[in-house]
Coordinates of C-alpha atoms and ligand atoms in Angstrom, one line a residue:
V4 CA -65.9 116.3 -105.6
I5 CA -66.5 119.1 -103.2
R6 CA -69.8 119.7 -101.3
V7 CA -71.3 123.2 -101.5
P8 CA -74.3 124.3 -99.4
A9 CA -77.4 124.9 -101.5
E10 CA -77.7 128.5 -100.3
D11 CA -74.1 129.3 -101.6
L12 CA -74.9 127.9 -105.0
M13 CA -78.1 130.0 -105.1
R14 CA -76.2 133.1 -104.2
L15 CA -73.6 132.3 -106.9
G16 CA -76.4 131.7 -109.5
T17 CA -78.2 135.0 -108.4
A18 CA -74.9 136.9 -108.9
L19 CA -74.3 135.2 -112.3
F20 CA -77.7 135.8 -113.7
T21 CA -77.8 139.3 -112.4
A22 CA -74.4 139.9 -114.1
L23 CA -75.9 138.5 -117.3
G24 CA -78.7 141.1 -117.2
A25 CA -81.6 139.6 -115.3
A26 CA -83.4 141.6 -112.5
E27 CA -82.2 140.4 -109.1
D28 CA -85.5 138.8 -108.0
K29 CA -85.7 137.0 -111.3
A30 CA -82.1 135.9 -111.1
R31 CA -82.7 134.5 -107.6
F32 CA -85.7 132.6 -108.8
I33 CA -83.9 131.0 -111.8
A34 CA -81.0 130.0 -109.5
E35 CA -83.5 128.5 -107.0
T36 CA -85.1 126.3 -109.6
I37 CA -81.7 125.1 -110.8
V38 CA -80.3 124.4 -107.3
E39 CA -83.6 122.5 -106.5
A40 CA -82.7 120.2 -109.4
N41 CA -79.4 119.4 -107.6
L42 CA -81.1 119.1 -104.3
T43 CA -83.6 116.6 -105.6
G44 CA -80.8 114.5 -107.2
H45 CA -81.2 115.7 -110.8
D46 CA -77.6 117.0 -111.3
S47 CA -78.2 116.8 -115.0
H48 CA -80.5 119.8 -114.6
G49 CA -78.6 121.5 -111.8
V50 CA -75.8 124.2 -111.7
I51 CA -74.3 122.7 -114.9
Y52 CA -77.0 124.8 -116.5
Y53 CA -75.4 128.1 -115.1
L54 CA -72.9 127.4 -117.9
T55 CA -75.4 126.6 -120.6
Y56 CA -77.7 129.5 -119.9
A57 CA -74.8 132.0 -119.8
E58 CA -73.8 130.8 -123.3
R59 CA -77.4 131.2 -124.5
V60 CA -77.6 134.7 -123.1
K61 CA -74.3 135.6 -124.8
E62 CA -75.4 134.0 -128.1
G63 CA -78.6 136.0 -127.9
Y64 CA -81.0 133.1 -127.6
I65 CA -82.1 134.0 -124.1
D66 CA -83.2 137.6 -123.5
P67 CA -82.3 138.1 -119.8
R68 CA -84.7 141.0 -119.4
A69 CA -87.7 139.5 -121.2
E70 CA -90.8 138.7 -119.1
P71 CA -93.5 136.3 -120.1
M72 CA -96.9 137.8 -120.9
V73 CA -100.4 136.5 -121.0
E74 CA -101.5 137.0 -124.6
R75 CA -105.1 135.7 -124.5
E76 CA -107.2 134.4 -121.7
T77 CA -110.6 133.2 -120.5
P78 CA -111.6 132.3 -116.9
T79 CA -110.2 128.7 -117.5
T80 CA -107.6 129.1 -120.3
A81 CA -104.6 131.2 -121.2
V82 CA -101.9 131.5 -123.8
I83 CA -98.5 132.8 -122.6
N84 CA -95.8 134.2 -124.8
G85 CA -92.4 133.6 -123.1
C86 CA -90.8 136.3 -125.3
W87 CA -87.6 134.2 -125.4
G88 CA -86.7 135.1 -121.8
F89 CA -85.5 132.5 -119.3
G90 CA -87.7 129.4 -119.7
Q91 CA -88.0 129.1 -115.9
L92 CA -90.0 132.4 -115.8
T93 CA -92.3 131.2 -118.5
A94 CA -93.0 127.8 -117.0
M95 CA -93.6 129.3 -113.6
K96 CA -96.0 131.9 -115.1
A97 CA -97.9 129.1 -116.9
M98 CA -98.3 127.1 -113.7
E99 CA -99.2 130.2 -111.6
V100 CA -101.9 131.3 -114.1
A101 CA -103.3 127.7 -114.3
V102 CA -103.5 127.5 -110.4
E103 CA -105.1 131.0 -110.1
K104 CA -107.7 130.1 -112.6
A105 CA -108.3 126.6 -111.2
E106 CA -108.7 128.2 -107.7
R107 CA -111.8 129.9 -109.1
S108 CA -113.0 127.5 -111.8
H109 CA -111.8 124.0 -110.5
I110 CA -109.7 123.3 -113.6
A111 CA -107.6 125.4 -116.0
A112 CA -105.3 124.8 -119.0
V113 CA -102.5 127.0 -120.2
T114 CA -100.1 126.9 -123.1
A115 CA -96.8 128.7 -123.4
Y116 CA -94.6 129.3 -126.5
R117 CA -91.5 131.2 -127.4
C118 CA -90.2 129.4 -124.3
N119 CA -86.5 128.6 -123.7
H120 CA -85.5 125.5 -121.8
V121 CA -87.4 125.3 -118.5
G122 CA -85.1 122.9 -116.6
R123 CA -86.5 120.4 -114.2
V124 CA -90.3 120.2 -115.0
G125 CA -91.2 118.7 -111.6
Y126 CA -90.3 122.1 -109.9
Y127 CA -93.5 123.7 -111.3
T128 CA -95.9 120.8 -110.8
A129 CA -94.7 120.1 -107.2
W130 CA -95.1 123.8 -106.5
A131 CA -98.8 123.5 -107.5
A132 CA -99.3 120.2 -105.6
R133 CA -97.9 121.8 -102.4
R134 CA -100.7 124.3 -102.8
G135 CA -103.3 121.5 -103.0
F136 CA -103.7 121.2 -106.8
I137 CA -103.3 118.3 -109.1
A138 CA -100.8 119.6 -111.7
M139 CA -99.7 118.3 -115.1
M140 CA -97.2 119.5 -117.6
F141 CA -96.6 118.1 -121.0
L142 CA -93.6 119.5 -123.0
N143 CA -91.9 119.0 -126.2
V144 CA -88.2 119.9 -126.9
G145 CA -87.5 121.5 -130.2
H146 CA -84.1 119.8 -130.4
P147 CA -84.2 116.4 -132.1
I148 CA -81.9 113.9 -130.3
V149 CA -84.3 110.9 -129.7
T150 CA -85.4 108.3 -132.2
V151 CA -88.9 106.8 -132.3
Y152 CA -89.9 103.3 -131.4
G153 CA -88.4 101.0 -134.1
G154 CA -86.7 103.9 -135.8
R155 CA -83.1 105.0 -136.5
G156 CA -81.7 108.6 -136.3
R157 CA -82.7 111.7 -134.4
V158 CA -86.4 112.6 -134.8
L159 CA -87.8 114.3 -131.7
G160 CA -86.7 115.9 -128.5
T161 CA -86.5 114.3 -125.0
N162 CA -90.2 115.5 -124.5
P163 CA -90.6 115.4 -120.7
L164 CA -93.8 115.2 -118.7
S165 CA -94.7 115.7 -115.0
I166 CA -97.7 115.0 -112.9
A167 CA -97.9 116.0 -109.3
I168 CA -100.7 115.0 -106.9
P169 CA -101.2 116.4 -103.3
T170 CA -101.3 113.4 -101.0
G171 CA -100.6 115.1 -97.7
G172 CA -96.9 115.7 -96.9
D173 CA -94.5 115.6 -99.9
P174 CA -96.5 115.3 -103.1
F175 CA -96.6 112.3 -105.4
L176 CA -94.3 113.4 -108.3
L177 CA -93.9 111.8 -111.7
D178 CA -91.3 113.8 -113.6
Y179 CA -89.3 112.4 -116.5
A180 CA -88.1 112.6 -120.1
T181 CA -89.8 110.2 -122.6
S182 CA -86.3 109.2 -123.7
I183 CA -84.8 106.4 -121.5
V184 CA -82.9 109.2 -119.6
A185 CA -82.7 113.0 -120.0
H186 CA -80.1 114.2 -122.5
G187 CA -78.3 115.9 -119.6
K188 CA -77.5 112.6 -117.9
V189 CA -75.5 111.5 -120.9
K190 CA -73.7 114.9 -121.0
Q191 CA -73.0 114.6 -117.3
A192 CA -71.4 111.1 -117.7
L193 CA -69.2 112.5 -120.5
L194 CA -68.2 115.4 -118.2
E195 CA -67.3 113.0 -115.4
G196 CA -65.5 110.5 -117.6
E197 CA -68.0 107.7 -116.9
R198 CA -69.5 105.0 -119.2
I199 CA -73.3 104.8 -119.5
P200 CA -75.5 101.7 -119.4
R201 CA -75.8 100.0 -122.8
G202 CA -79.3 100.6 -124.1
W203 CA -79.5 104.3 -123.3
I204 CA -78.2 105.4 -126.7
R205 CA -77.1 104.2 -130.2
D206 CA -74.1 105.5 -132.0
R207 CA -74.3 107.2 -135.4
E208 CA -74.3 103.8 -137.1
G209 CA -77.2 102.6 -134.9
R210 CA -75.0 100.3 -132.8
E211 CA -75.5 99.9 -129.0
T212 CA -72.7 101.6 -127.0
D213 CA -71.8 102.6 -123.5
D214 CA -69.7 105.5 -124.6
P215 CA -71.5 108.9 -123.8
A216 CA -69.4 110.7 -126.5
A217 CA -71.2 108.7 -129.2
L218 CA -74.3 110.8 -128.6
E219 CA -72.8 114.1 -129.5
A220 CA -70.9 112.4 -132.4
G221 CA -74.2 111.8 -134.3
G222 CA -75.8 109.2 -132.1
W223 CA -79.3 109.2 -130.6
L224 CA -81.3 108.4 -127.5
L225 CA -84.0 105.8 -127.4
P226 CA -87.6 106.4 -126.2
F227 CA -88.3 104.6 -122.8
G228 CA -90.7 101.8 -122.3
G229 CA -91.0 100.3 -125.8
H230 CA -94.1 101.2 -127.8
K231 CA -95.8 102.5 -124.6
G232 CA -93.2 105.2 -123.9
Y233 CA -93.2 106.1 -127.6
C234 CA -97.0 106.8 -127.4
L235 CA -96.3 109.3 -124.6
Q236 CA -93.3 110.8 -126.5
L237 CA -95.8 111.6 -129.3
V238 CA -98.5 112.9 -126.9
N239 CA -95.9 115.5 -125.7
E240 CA -94.9 116.4 -129.3
L241 CA -98.6 116.9 -130.3
L242 CA -99.5 118.9 -127.2
G243 CA -96.1 120.6 -126.7
A244 CA -95.4 121.6 -130.3
A245 CA -98.7 121.5 -132.2
L246 CA -101.2 122.8 -129.6
T247 CA -98.9 125.6 -128.3
G248 CA -97.4 126.7 -131.6
S249 CA -93.9 125.8 -130.6
R250 CA -91.1 124.3 -132.7
S251 CA -91.3 120.6 -133.4
G252 CA -88.3 118.4 -133.6
L253 CA -89.4 117.8 -137.2
D254 CA -89.4 121.5 -138.2
P255 CA -86.4 122.6 -140.4
E256 CA -85.3 125.6 -138.4
E257 CA -82.8 125.0 -135.6
G258 CA -82.4 127.9 -133.2
P259 CA -82.9 128.8 -130.4
P260 CA -81.5 125.5 -128.9
S261 CA -83.7 123.3 -126.6
T262 CA -86.9 125.3 -126.8
N263 CA -89.8 123.9 -124.8
G264 CA -93.5 124.0 -125.8
V265 CA -95.5 123.8 -122.6
F266 CA -99.0 122.6 -121.9
A267 CA -100.0 122.9 -118.3
I268 CA -103.2 121.8 -116.5
A269 CA -104.2 122.5 -112.9
V270 CA -107.1 120.7 -111.2
K271 CA -108.6 121.5 -107.7
P272 CA -109.7 118.2 -106.1
E273 CA -112.3 119.9 -103.9
F274 CA -115.1 119.8 -106.5
F275 CA -114.8 116.0 -106.8
I276 CA -114.1 115.0 -103.2
H277 CA -113.4 116.6 -99.9
P278 CA -109.6 117.3 -99.9
K279 CA -109.1 115.5 -96.5
V280 CA -110.9 112.4 -97.8
F281 CA -108.8 112.5 -101.0
E282 CA -105.6 112.7 -99.0
E283 CA -106.7 109.9 -96.8
R284 CA -107.5 107.7 -99.8
C285 CA -104.3 108.5 -101.4
R286 CA -102.3 107.7 -98.2
M287 CA -104.2 104.4 -97.9
I288 CA -103.3 103.4 -101.4
L289 CA -99.7 104.6 -101.3
D290 CA -99.0 103.1 -97.9
G291 CA -100.5 99.8 -99.1
V292 CA -98.2 99.9 -102.2
R293 CA -95.2 100.6 -100.0
R294 CA -96.0 97.7 -97.7
C295 CA -96.3 95.2 -100.6
E296 CA -93.6 92.5 -100.6
A297 CA -90.5 93.6 -102.5
E298 CA -88.4 91.4 -104.8
A299 CA -84.9 90.5 -103.5
G300 CA -82.7 93.5 -103.6
M301 CA -85.5 95.9 -104.4
R302 CA -87.2 98.6 -102.4
I303 CA -90.7 99.9 -103.2
M304 CA -90.8 103.6 -103.5
I305 CA -93.5 106.1 -104.5
P306 CA -92.7 108.5 -107.4
G307 CA -91.2 111.7 -105.8
E308 CA -89.8 109.8 -102.8
P309 CA -86.2 109.5 -104.3
E310 CA -86.3 113.3 -104.9
W311 CA -87.6 114.2 -101.4
E312 CA -85.1 111.9 -99.7
T313 CA -82.2 113.2 -101.6
R314 CA -83.3 116.8 -101.0
R315 CA -83.3 116.3 -97.2
R316 CA -79.9 114.7 -97.3
R317 CA -78.3 117.3 -99.6
L318 CA -79.7 120.2 -97.5
R319 CA -77.8 118.7 -94.6
E320 CA -74.6 117.6 -96.4
G321 CA -74.3 120.0 -99.3
I322 CA -74.4 119.5 -103.1
P323 CA -71.6 117.5 -104.7
I324 CA -69.8 119.5 -107.4
P325 CA -67.4 117.5 -109.6
E326 CA -64.0 119.0 -110.2
A327 CA -64.5 119.8 -113.9
L328 CA -67.8 121.6 -113.2
R329 CA -66.2 123.5 -110.3
R330 CA -63.4 124.8 -112.5
S331 CA -65.9 125.8 -115.2
L332 CA -68.1 127.7 -112.7
I333 CA -65.1 129.5 -111.3
A334 CA -64.1 130.5 -114.8
L335 CA -67.6 131.8 -115.6
A336 CA -67.7 133.7 -112.2
E337 CA -64.3 135.3 -113.0
E338 CA -65.4 136.2 -116.5
L339 CA -68.6 137.9 -115.2
G340 CA -66.8 139.6 -112.3
V341 CA -68.9 138.1 -109.5
D342 CA -68.1 138.6 -105.8
E343 CA -64.9 137.1 -104.7
G344 CA -66.3 135.5 -101.6
L345 CA -68.7 133.4 -103.7
M346 CA -65.9 132.2 -105.9
E347 CA -63.7 131.3 -103.0
A348 CA -66.6 129.2 -101.5
L349 CA -66.5 127.2 -104.7
M350 CA -62.7 126.9 -104.6
G351 CA -63.0 125.2 -101.2
K352 CA -61.7 128.3 -99.2
P353 CA -64.7 129.4 -97.1
K354 CA -64.8 133.1 -96.5
R355 CA -67.3 135.2 -94.5
G356 CA -69.1 132.3 -92.9
L357 CA -69.4 130.1 -96.0
S358 CA -68.8 126.5 -95.2
V359 CA -67.6 123.9 -97.7
G360 CA -67.2 120.2 -97.0
M361 CA -64.8 118.0 -98.9
D362 CA -66.2 114.4 -98.5
E363 CA -67.5 112.1 -101.1
E364 CA -71.3 111.6 -101.4
S365 CA -72.6 108.8 -99.2
Ligands
NAD30 N1 -86.9 120.9 -119.8 C1 -86.6 119.9 -120.6 O1 -86.6 120.1 -121.8 C2 -86.3 118.6 -120.0 C3 -86.2 117.5 -120.9 C4 -86.0 116.2 -120.4 C5 -85.9 116.0 -119.0 N2 -86.0 117.1 -118.2 C6 -85.9 116.9 -116.7 O2 -84.9 116.0 -116.4 C7 -85.1 115.4 -115.2 C8 -84.6 114.0 -115.3 O3 -85.4 113.2 -116.2 P1 -85.2 111.6 -116.3 O4 -86.0 111.1 -117.4 O5 -83.7 111.4 -116.4 O6 -85.7 111.2 -114.9 P2 -85.5 109.8 -114.2 O7 -85.3 108.6 -115.1 O8 -84.5 110.0 -113.1 O9 -87.0 109.5 -113.5 C9 -87.4 110.4 -112.5 C10 -88.8 110.0 -112.0 O10 -88.9 108.6 -111.7 C11 -89.3 108.5 -110.3 N3 -88.6 107.4 -109.7 C12 -87.2 107.1 -109.8 N4 -86.9 106.0 -109.2 C13 -88.1 105.5 -108.7 C14 -88.5 104.3 -108.0 N5 -87.5 103.4 -107.6 N6 -89.7 104.1 -107.6 C15 -90.7 105.0 -108.0 N7 -90.4 106.2 -108.7 C16 -89.1 106.4 -109.1 C17 -88.9 109.8 -109.7 O11 -89.6 110.1 -108.5 C18 -89.3 110.8 -110.8 O12 -90.7 111.0 -110.9 C19 -86.6 115.6 -114.9 O13 -86.7 116.5 -113.8 C20 -87.1 116.2 -116.1 O14 -88.2 117.2 -115.9 C21 -86.3 118.4 -118.7

């Protein structure tokens, strides 16, 4: 494992996505959302996706030049057509439009379709919460890999949701898949040669296993939280696929891979309560929760806290990049002919002021 400064990974991503055909400002934004996933500890949605998205551009699933457009709108609603560009651009547009409208009308809801994979959903909701809005995103994934409560076989996608609330300082941030873990966490364990906890997936025969390879070999993920998680998994499918007009895990067609149907809501707290009073009440509640007595070996954290803590640490210490991923990124950079200085940074030979540490993650 080497450690690479976030800024270097962003410059690498900007160069890669530009080489793949995206405009430079768009390339930089896509890279930023991806590196933010690493910074906040979600390596499953980090620079490993430079490889996936490059494949999808080459296969023609992502149009690197397409820009999302508002197809229909009222003062409080909008429908966005992602035009099969990078999903990050579509998700950001959906959240931006929702926030602009909520700024004027207190609340707004936006759907997006023809949307490729948007990456870490919390990026967009946290962005809105940092601007003072309560933000929600419900998504389905058009790639069936998760079973339903009590079921066998692949039925729906990992259907994530995120809710961010401005509480003063770093926002409260709920952001997860409705499968026990994101699909990418199983792929990552496979890449790093690790076993996974039993109970994350079943193999193709429906048996419990700790072998991550069993998922790609016809196995499936389980929804989280028993019947309660399953209810949310279906909420995301109904809102993400049916309301937005995006592909459901149950539709027969398969491509493009990992499409996201997006339903976004932004709410301005001011109408309901003075923002300062709201923040104070939130603080009182969250601080009270934090002070409650913890079980042995446990620490009480607020949703979002693990992300913001990891972010501060990784900004200081760099982002750990496992050897296999490092080699794949170098191969992609070579293939696309990106600047040598960036590649050397990834190879552990700093050039032109780039610094690369070599220690293990603490
Ligand atoms: N675009 C897509 O199609 C897609 C699909 C699935 C997942 N994802 C993304 O994958 C990422 C990972 O998803 P996941 O399901 O593996 O997430 P996860 O299981 O790591 O859960 C993360 C959430 O749990 C909270 N959390 C973690 N530990 C906590 C604790 N001790 N106390 C309180 N809160 C705690 C975090 O703050 C965060 O809100 C997410 O960013 C998600 O948006 C994207």
